[in-house]
Coordinates of C-alpha atoms in Angstrom, one line a residue:
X1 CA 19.4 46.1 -28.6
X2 CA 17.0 43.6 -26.7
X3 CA 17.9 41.1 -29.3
X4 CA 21.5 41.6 -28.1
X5 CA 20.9 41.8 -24.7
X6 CA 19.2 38.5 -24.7
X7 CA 22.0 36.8 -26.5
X8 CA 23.9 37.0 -23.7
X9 CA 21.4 36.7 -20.7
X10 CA 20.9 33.0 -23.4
X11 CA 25.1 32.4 -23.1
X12 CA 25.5 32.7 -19.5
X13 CA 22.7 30.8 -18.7
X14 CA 23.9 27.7 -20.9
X15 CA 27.4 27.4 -19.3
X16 CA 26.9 24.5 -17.0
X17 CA 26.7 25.1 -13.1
X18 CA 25.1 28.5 -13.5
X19 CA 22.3 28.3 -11.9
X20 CA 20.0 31.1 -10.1
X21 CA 22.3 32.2 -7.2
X22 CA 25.7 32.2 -9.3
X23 CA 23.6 33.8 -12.5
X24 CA 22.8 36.8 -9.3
X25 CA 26.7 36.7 -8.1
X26 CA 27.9 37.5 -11.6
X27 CA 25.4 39.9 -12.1
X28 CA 26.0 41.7 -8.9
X29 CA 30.3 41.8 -9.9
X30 CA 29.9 43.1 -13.4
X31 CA 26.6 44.1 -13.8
X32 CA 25.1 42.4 -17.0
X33 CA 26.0 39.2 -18.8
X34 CA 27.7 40.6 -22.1
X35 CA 30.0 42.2 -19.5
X36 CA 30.6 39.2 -18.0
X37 CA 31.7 37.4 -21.8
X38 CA 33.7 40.5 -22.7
X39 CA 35.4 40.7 -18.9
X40 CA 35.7 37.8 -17.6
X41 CA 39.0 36.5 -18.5
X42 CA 40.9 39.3 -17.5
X43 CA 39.2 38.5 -14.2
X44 CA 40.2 35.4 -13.4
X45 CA 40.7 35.5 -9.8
X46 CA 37.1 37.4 -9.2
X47 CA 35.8 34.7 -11.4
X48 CA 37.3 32.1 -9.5
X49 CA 36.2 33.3 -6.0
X50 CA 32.6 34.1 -6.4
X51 CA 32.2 30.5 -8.7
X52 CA 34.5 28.5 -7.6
X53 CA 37.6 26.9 -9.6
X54 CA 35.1 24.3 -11.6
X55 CA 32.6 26.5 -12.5
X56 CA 34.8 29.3 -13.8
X57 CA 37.3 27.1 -15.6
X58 CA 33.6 25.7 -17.2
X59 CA 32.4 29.6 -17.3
X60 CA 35.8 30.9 -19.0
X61 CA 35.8 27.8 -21.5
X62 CA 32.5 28.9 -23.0
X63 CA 33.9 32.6 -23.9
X64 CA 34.1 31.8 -27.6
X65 CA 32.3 32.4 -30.8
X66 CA 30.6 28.3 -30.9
X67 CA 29.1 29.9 -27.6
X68 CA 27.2 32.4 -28.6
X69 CA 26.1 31.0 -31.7
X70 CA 24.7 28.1 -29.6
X71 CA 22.9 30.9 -27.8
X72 CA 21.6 32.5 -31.2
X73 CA 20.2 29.6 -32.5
X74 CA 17.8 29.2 -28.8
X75 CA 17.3 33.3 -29.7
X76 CA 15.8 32.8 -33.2
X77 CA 14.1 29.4 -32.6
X78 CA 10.7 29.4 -33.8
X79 CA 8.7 28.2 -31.3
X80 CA 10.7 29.0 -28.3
X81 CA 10.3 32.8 -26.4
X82 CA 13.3 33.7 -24.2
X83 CA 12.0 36.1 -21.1
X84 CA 14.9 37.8 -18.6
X85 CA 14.7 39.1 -15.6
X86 CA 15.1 42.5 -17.1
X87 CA 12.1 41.9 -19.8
X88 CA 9.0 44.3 -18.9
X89 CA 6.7 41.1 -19.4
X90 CA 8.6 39.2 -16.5
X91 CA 5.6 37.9 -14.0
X92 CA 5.8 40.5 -11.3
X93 CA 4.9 37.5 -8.6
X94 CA 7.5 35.3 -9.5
X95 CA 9.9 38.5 -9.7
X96 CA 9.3 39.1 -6.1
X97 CA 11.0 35.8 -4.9
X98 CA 14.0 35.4 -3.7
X99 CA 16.1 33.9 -6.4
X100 CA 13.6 34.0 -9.6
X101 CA 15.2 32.8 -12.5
X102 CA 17.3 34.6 -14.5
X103 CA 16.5 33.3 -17.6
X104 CA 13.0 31.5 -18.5
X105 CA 12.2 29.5 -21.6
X106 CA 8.5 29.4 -23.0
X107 CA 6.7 27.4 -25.5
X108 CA 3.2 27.6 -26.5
X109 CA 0.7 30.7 -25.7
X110 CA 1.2 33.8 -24.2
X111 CA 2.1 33.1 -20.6
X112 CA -0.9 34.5 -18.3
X113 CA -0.9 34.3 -14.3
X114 CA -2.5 37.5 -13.8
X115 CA -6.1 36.1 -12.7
X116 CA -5.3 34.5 -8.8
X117 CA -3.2 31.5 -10.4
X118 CA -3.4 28.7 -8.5
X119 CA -0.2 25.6 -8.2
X120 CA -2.2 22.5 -7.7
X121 CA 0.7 19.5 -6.3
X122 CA 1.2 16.2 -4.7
X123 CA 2.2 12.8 -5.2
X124 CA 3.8 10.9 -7.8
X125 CA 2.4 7.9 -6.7
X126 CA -1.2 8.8 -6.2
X127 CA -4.7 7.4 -5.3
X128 CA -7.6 7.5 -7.8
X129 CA -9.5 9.7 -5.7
X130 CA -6.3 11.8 -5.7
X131 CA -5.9 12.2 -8.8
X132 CA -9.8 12.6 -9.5
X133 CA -10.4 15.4 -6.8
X134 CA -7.2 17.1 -8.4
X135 CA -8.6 17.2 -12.0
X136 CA -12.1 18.2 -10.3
X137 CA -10.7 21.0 -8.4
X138 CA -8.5 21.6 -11.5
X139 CA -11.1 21.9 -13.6
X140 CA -13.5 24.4 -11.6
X141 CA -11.2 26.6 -11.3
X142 CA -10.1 27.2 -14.5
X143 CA -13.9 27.1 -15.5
X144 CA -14.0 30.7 -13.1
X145 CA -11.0 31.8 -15.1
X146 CA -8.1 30.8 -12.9
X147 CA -4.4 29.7 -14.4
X148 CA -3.6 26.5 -13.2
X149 CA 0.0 25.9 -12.5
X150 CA 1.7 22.5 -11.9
X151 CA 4.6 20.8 -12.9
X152 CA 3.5 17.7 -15.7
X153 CA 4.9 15.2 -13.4
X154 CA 3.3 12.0 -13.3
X155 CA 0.1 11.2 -10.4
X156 CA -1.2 14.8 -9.3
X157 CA 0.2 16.9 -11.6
X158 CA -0.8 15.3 -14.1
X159 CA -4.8 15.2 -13.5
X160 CA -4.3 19.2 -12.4
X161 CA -3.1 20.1 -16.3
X162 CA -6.2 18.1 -17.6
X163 CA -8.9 19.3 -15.6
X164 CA -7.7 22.7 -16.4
X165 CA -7.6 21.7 -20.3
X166 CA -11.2 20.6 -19.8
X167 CA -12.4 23.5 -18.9
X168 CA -13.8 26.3 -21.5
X169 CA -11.4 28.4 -22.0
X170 CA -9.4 26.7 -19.3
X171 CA -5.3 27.6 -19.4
X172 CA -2.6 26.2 -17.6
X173 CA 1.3 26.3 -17.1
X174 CA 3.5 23.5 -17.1
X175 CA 6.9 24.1 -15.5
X176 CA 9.4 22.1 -16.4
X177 CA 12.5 20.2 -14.8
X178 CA 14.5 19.9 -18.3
X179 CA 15.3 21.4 -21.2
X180 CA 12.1 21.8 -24.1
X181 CA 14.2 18.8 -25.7
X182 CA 12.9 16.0 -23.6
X183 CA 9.4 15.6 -22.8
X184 CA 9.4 13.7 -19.0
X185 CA 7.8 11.5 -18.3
X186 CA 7.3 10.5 -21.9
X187 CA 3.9 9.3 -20.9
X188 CA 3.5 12.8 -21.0
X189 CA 3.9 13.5 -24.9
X190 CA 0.0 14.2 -25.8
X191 CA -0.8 16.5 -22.5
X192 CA 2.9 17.8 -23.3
X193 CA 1.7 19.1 -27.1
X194 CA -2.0 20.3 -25.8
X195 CA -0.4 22.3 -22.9
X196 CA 1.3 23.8 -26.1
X197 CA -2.0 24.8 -28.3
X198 CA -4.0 26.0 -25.0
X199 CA -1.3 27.0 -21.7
X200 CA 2.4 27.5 -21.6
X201 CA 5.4 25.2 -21.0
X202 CA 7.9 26.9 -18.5
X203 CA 11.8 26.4 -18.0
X204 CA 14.9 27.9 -16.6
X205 CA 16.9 25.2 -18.2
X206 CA 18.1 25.1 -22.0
X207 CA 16.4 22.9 -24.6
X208 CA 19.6 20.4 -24.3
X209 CA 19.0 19.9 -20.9
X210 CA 18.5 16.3 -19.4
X211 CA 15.6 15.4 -16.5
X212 CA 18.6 15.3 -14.0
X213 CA 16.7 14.9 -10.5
X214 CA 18.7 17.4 -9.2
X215 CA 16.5 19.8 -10.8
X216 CA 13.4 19.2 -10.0
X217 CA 13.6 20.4 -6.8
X218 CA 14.5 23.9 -7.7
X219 CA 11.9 24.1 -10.7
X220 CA 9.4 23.9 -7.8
X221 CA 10.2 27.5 -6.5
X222 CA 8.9 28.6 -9.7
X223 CA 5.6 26.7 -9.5
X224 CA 4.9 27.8 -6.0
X225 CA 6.6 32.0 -7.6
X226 CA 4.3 32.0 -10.3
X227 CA 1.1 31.2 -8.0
X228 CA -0.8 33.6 -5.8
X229 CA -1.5 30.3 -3.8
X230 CA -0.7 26.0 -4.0
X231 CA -2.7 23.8 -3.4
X232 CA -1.7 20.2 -2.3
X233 CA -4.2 17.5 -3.2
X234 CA -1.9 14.1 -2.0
X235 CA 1.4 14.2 -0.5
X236 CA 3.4 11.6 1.2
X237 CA 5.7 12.4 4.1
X238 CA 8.8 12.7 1.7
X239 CA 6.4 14.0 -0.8
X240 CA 8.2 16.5 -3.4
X241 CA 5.3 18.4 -3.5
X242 CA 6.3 19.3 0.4
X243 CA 9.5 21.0 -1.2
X244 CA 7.1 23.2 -3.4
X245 CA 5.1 24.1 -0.2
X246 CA 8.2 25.3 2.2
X247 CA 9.2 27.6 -1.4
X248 CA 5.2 28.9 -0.7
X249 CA 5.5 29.7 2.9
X250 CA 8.8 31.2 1.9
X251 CA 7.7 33.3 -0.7
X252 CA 4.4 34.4 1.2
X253 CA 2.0 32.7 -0.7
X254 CA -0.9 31.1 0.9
X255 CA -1.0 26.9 1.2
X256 CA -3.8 25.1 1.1
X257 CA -4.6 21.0 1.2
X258 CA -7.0 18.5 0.7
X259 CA -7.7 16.4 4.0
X260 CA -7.4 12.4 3.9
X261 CA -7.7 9.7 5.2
X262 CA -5.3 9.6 8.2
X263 CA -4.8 5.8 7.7
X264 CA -3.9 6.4 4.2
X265 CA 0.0 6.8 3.1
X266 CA -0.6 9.2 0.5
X267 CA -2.5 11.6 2.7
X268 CA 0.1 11.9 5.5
X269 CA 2.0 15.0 4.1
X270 CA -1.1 17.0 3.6
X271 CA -2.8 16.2 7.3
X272 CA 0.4 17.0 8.9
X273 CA 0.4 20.4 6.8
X274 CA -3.4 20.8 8.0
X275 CA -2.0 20.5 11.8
X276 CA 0.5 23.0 10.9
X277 CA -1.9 25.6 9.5
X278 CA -2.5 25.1 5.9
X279 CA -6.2 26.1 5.1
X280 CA -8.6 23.3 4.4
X281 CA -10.2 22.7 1.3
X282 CA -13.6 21.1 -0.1
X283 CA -14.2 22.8 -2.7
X284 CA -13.3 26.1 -5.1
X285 CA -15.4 28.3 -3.4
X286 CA -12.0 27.7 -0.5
X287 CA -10.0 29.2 -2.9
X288 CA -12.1 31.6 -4.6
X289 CA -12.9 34.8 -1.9
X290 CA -9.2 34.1 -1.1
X291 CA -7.7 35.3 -4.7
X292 CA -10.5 37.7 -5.4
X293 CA -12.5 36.1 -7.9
X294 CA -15.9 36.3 -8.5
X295 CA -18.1 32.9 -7.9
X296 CA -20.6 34.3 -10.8
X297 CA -17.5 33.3 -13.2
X298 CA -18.0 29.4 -12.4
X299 CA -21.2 28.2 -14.7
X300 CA -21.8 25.6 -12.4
X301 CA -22.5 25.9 -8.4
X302 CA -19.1 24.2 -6.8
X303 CA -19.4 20.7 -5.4
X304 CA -17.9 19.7 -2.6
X305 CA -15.6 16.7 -2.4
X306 CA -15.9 13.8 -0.4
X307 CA -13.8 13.4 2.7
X308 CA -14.0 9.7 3.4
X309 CA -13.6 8.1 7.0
X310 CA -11.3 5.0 7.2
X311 CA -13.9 2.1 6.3
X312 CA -14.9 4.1 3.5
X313 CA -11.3 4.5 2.3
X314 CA -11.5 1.0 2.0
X315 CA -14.2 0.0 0.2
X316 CA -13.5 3.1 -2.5
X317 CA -9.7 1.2 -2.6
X318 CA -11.3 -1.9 -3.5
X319 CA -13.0 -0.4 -6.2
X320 CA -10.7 1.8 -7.8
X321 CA -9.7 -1.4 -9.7
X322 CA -13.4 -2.2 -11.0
X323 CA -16.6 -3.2 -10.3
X324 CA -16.8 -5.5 -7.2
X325 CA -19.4 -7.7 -5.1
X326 CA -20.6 -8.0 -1.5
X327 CA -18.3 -11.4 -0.9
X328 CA -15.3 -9.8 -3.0
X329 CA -15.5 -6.2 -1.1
X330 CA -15.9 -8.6 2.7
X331 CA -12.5 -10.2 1.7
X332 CA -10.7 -7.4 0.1
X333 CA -12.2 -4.5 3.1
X334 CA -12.0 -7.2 6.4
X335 CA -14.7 -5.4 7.4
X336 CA -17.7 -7.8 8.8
X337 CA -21.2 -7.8 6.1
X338 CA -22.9 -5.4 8.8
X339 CA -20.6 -2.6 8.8
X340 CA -20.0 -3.5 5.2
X341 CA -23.7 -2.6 4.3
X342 CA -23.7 0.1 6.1
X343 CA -20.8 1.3 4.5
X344 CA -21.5 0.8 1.1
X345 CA -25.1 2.3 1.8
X346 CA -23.7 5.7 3.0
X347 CA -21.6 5.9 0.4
X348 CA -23.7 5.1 -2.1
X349 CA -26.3 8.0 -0.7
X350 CA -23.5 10.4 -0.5
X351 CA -22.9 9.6 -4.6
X352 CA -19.5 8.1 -4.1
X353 CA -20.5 4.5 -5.1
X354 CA -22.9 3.0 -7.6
X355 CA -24.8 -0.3 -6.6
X356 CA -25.5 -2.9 -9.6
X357 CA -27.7 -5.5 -10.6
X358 CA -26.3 -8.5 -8.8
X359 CA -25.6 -6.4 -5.2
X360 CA -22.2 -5.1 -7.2
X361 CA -21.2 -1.7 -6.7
X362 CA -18.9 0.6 -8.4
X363 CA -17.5 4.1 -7.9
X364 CA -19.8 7.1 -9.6
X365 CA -17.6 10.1 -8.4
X366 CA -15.8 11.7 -11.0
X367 CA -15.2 15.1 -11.8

């Protein structure tokens, strides 16, 4: 009877334009989705109201037999699991929001968000110490135990789904804005297939669906659902990673961020987030007491992360591309060889920087 069931919670959800809210509409008129194949078109005119003329001409097309053997064939694939709303192993947190998908698509292992989960977002377009705290952070906190959840988009997403894959038994999830079918960005392919063997690829959209942008935006309700709390480690002011946070305040969940530099365009989004009350974070042990888990889990002690002040933001940009010496780091910096030294010396004591035989430095902190 599941079986069944889940056919058509599959149908409905592959008729184009359905998405969340309609998916609830329908359900609310006619109760379940087989009702809705087996009703619908002697209900034109309800149909037509609560979707629209479009949607239900689209909606009233796809009650046919080619349908729902489309539908079948996403049932019985192998290596894809189809979870509804109605399925006992729903998550409970992302249940609790206000328009949780109807319909979720999973690859890989069992999906697991009951330990404190954790979204870790920002930027696209990233720095390196972006992406570097965001794989550090990543890292330690799937080392205590705790899913990482992000979205396998390029810059900080990325570097969040390898730190947790770095970690001993470290799991994360990987929510999706397209169908299993395309793997975006295609960069993506090898973190894509190990997210597979060791977390879970999410999606509300069927395998045939395209990386339209229009739905990216609405996969990040269910980054910021399936979390207890999101972290943002870059964001710009017109950051998407901004969209996931408003679906976290919305939803109840705590937000947290990573301070920058103010002069730095890629810290902008999360300093204005820390002015409007997002809780400040230097390390796991931020997050830890917050979501209940023990610190004994972590092997290691937490270490904090650098917060560099605006000359050091400079000399760390210089060097993100290499080594560099004192005359190539006075051109690059504009700062004057006094402040300079004093600069590099700091940073250098502080572990962030690593001097050279031939006064050349280069940057030490990694993960």
């Amino acid at each position: 009877m599941q079986e069944i069931d889940q056919l058509y919670w599959v149908w409905l959800s592959t008729v184009p334009g359905i998405g969340a809210k309609r998916f609830y509409k329908l359900l609310m008129a006619f109760g379940d989705p087989k009702s809705v194949y087996e009703t619908a078109k002697g209900e034109e005119t309800l149909i037509k109201k609560i979707l629209g003329n479009s949607c239900a001409d689209r909606l009233l097309s796809s009650i046919n037999k080619e349908s729902l053997e489309k539908a079948e064939q996403i049932l019985s694939s192998a290596d894809i699991r189809v979870m509804t709303l109605n399925s006992k192993d729903y998550p409970p947190l992302l249940k609790a929001i206000y328009d949780p998908p109807a319909v979720l698509y999973l690859k890989g292992q069992e999906l697991n968000t009951s330990s404190g989960s954790i979204a870790i977002v920002g930027s696209r377009r990233s720095s390196d110490y972006g992406r570097m705290s965001a794989k550090k952070l990543a890292y330690e906190l799937a080392q205590c135990g705790v899913p990482i959840i992000s979205g396998l988009a390029r810059g900080i997403d990325t570097y969040a789904h390898r730190g947790a894959l770095e970690a001993k038994s470290g799991y994360t999830v990987a929510v999706l804005g397209c169908g299993f079918n395309y793997i975006y960005p295609p960069e993506n392919k090898n973190l894509y297939e190990k997210i597979i063997e060791r977390g879970t690829l999410i999606s509300e959209y069927p395998p045939n669906t395209q990386p339209l942008p229009g739905n990216f935006p609405a996969r990040n309700r269910i980054i910021s659902g399936l979390a207890n709390g999101t972290l943002v480690i870059e964001a710009g002011v017109k950051s998407g990673a901004l969209i996931t946070v408003d679906f976290a305040l919305e939803q109840g969940r705590d937000v947290y961020a990573l301070p920058g530099n103010f002069n730095s365009p890629f810290s902008k989004g999360t300093n204005e987030l820390l002015k409007q009350g997002a809780k400040i974070i230097t390390s796991v042990d931020d997050i830890l007491e917050d979501i209940n888990v023990e610190k004994k889990l972590n092997p290691k002690p937490a270490s904090k992360i650098p917060v560099l002040d605006l000359f050091e933001t400079q000399v760390y940009n210089a060097l993100e591309t290499g080594p560099k010496g004192i005359e190539q780091l006075l051109e690059m910096t504009g700062l004057d060889s006094g402040r300079l030294n004093a600069v590099l010396t700091l940073m250098e004591l502080k572990g962030i920087i690593k001097k050279l035989p031939g006064k050349t430095y280069k940057i030490e902190w990694t993960n």
